[in-house]
C-alpha positions as CSV (number, residue, x, y, z in Angstrom):
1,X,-142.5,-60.5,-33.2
2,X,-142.8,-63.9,-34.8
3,X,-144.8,-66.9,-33.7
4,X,-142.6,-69.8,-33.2
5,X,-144.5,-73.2,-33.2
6,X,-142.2,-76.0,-31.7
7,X,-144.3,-79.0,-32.0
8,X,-143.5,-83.1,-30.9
9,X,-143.2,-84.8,-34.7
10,X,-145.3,-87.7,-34.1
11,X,-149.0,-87.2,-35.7
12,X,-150.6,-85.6,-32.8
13,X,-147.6,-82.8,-32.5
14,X,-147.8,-82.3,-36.6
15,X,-151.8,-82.1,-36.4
16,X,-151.3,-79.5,-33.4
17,X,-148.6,-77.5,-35.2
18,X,-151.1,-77.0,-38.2
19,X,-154.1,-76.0,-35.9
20,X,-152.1,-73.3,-34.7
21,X,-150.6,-72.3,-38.1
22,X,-154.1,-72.2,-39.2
23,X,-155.0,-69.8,-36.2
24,X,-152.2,-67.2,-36.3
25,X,-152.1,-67.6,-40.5
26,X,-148.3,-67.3,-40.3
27,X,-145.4,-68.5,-38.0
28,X,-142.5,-71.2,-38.4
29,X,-143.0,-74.6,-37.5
30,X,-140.0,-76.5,-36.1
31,X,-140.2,-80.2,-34.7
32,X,-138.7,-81.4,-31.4
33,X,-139.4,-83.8,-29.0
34,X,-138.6,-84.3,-25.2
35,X,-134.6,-84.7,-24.7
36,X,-134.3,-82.3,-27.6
37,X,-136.6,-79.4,-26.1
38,X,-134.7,-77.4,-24.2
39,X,-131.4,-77.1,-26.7
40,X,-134.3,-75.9,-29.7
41,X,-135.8,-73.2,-27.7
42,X,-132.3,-71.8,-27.1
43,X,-131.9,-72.3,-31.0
44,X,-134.9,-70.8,-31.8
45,X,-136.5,-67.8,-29.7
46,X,-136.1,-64.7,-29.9
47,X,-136.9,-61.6,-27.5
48,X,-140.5,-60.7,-28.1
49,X,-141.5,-64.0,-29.8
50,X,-144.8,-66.0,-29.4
51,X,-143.5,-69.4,-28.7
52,X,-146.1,-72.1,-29.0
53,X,-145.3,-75.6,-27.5
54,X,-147.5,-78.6,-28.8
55,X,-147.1,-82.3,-27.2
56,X,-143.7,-82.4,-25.9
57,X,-143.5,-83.7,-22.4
58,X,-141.6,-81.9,-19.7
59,X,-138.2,-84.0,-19.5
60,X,-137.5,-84.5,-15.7
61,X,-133.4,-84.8,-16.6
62,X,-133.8,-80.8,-18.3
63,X,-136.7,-79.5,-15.8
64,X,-135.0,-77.1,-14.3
65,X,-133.4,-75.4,-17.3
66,X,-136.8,-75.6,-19.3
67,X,-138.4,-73.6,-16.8
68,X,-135.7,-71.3,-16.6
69,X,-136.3,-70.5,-20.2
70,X,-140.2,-70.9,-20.5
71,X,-140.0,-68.1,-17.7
72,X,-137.6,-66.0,-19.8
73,X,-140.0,-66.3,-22.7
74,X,-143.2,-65.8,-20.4
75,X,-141.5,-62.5,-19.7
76,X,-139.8,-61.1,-22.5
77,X,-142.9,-62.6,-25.3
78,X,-145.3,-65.1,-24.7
79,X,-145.3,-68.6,-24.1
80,X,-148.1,-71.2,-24.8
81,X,-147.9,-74.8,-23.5
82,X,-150.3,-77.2,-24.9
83,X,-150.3,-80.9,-23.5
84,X,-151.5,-83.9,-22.6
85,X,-148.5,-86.0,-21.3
86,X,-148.2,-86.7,-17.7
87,X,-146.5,-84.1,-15.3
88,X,-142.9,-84.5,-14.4
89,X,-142.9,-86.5,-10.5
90,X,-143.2,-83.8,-8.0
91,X,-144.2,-80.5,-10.4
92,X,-147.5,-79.0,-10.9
93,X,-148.0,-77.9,-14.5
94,X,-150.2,-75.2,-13.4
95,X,-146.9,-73.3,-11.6
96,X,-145.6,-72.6,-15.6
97,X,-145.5,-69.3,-16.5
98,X,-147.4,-68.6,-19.7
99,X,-150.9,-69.7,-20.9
100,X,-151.0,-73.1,-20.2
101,X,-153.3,-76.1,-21.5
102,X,-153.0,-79.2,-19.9
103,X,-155.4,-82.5,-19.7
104,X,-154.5,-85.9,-19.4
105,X,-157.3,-87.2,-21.0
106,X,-157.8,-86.4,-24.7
107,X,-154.5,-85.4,-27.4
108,X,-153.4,-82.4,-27.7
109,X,-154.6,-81.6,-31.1
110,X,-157.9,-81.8,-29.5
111,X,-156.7,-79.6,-26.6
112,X,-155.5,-77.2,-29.6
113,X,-158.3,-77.0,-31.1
114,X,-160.4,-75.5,-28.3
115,X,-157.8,-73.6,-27.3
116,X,-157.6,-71.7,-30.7
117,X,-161.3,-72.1,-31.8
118,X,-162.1,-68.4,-31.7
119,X,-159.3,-67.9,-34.8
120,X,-160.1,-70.7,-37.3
121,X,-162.3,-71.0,-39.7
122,X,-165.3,-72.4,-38.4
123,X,-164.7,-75.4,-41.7
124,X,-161.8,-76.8,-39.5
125,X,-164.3,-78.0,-36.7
């Protein structure tokens, strides 16, 4: 099992992608972004992996195959979806397989934080 942190690479995504290195203490970090998410999860899970996904939006054009996979992963390892970016017209979030973090209102480092608070260092508040 390795933990597989796929993170947008504008600051938000790369301060995400270190709050949950810092909480698992090991794991690869690769950087995506929308239009490219789908064709790196393909590149990059494996069966049994934690797959972490920080602040890329859902891309409306590749909806249908990233659920596709997200379920695969949800199934055969574990998925995490962390975001803050506006749902994709006419999909609930909330129907994603996985654990699933999703708020509209504050960035997703923020929403990463909480989410992973029990397993860092009480210094990184």
């Amino acid at each position: 099992m390795t933990i597989r942190i796929i993170a947008h690479g504008d600051s938000d995504g790369v301060c995400s992608a270190a709050i949950a290195l810092a909480a698992f203490k090991e794991g690869e970090v690769f950087f995506s972004h929308p239009a490219g998410l789908l064709e790196d999860l393909h590149e990059v899970y494996r069966s049994g992996d934690i797959v972490i996904v920080l602040d890329i939006a859902l891309s409306q054009p590749h909806l249908e195959k990233i659920l596709e996979t997200f379920e695969k992963i949800a199934r055969t390892g574990k998925l995490i979806y962390i975001d803050h970016h506006p749902e994709p017209i006419g999909f609930n979030i909330r129907d994603l397989n996985g654990e699933i973090v999703h708020d509209t209102s504050c960035s997703t480092s923020e929403l990463s934080y909480f989410f992973f608070k029990n397993r860092l260092n009480h210094d990184m508040s």
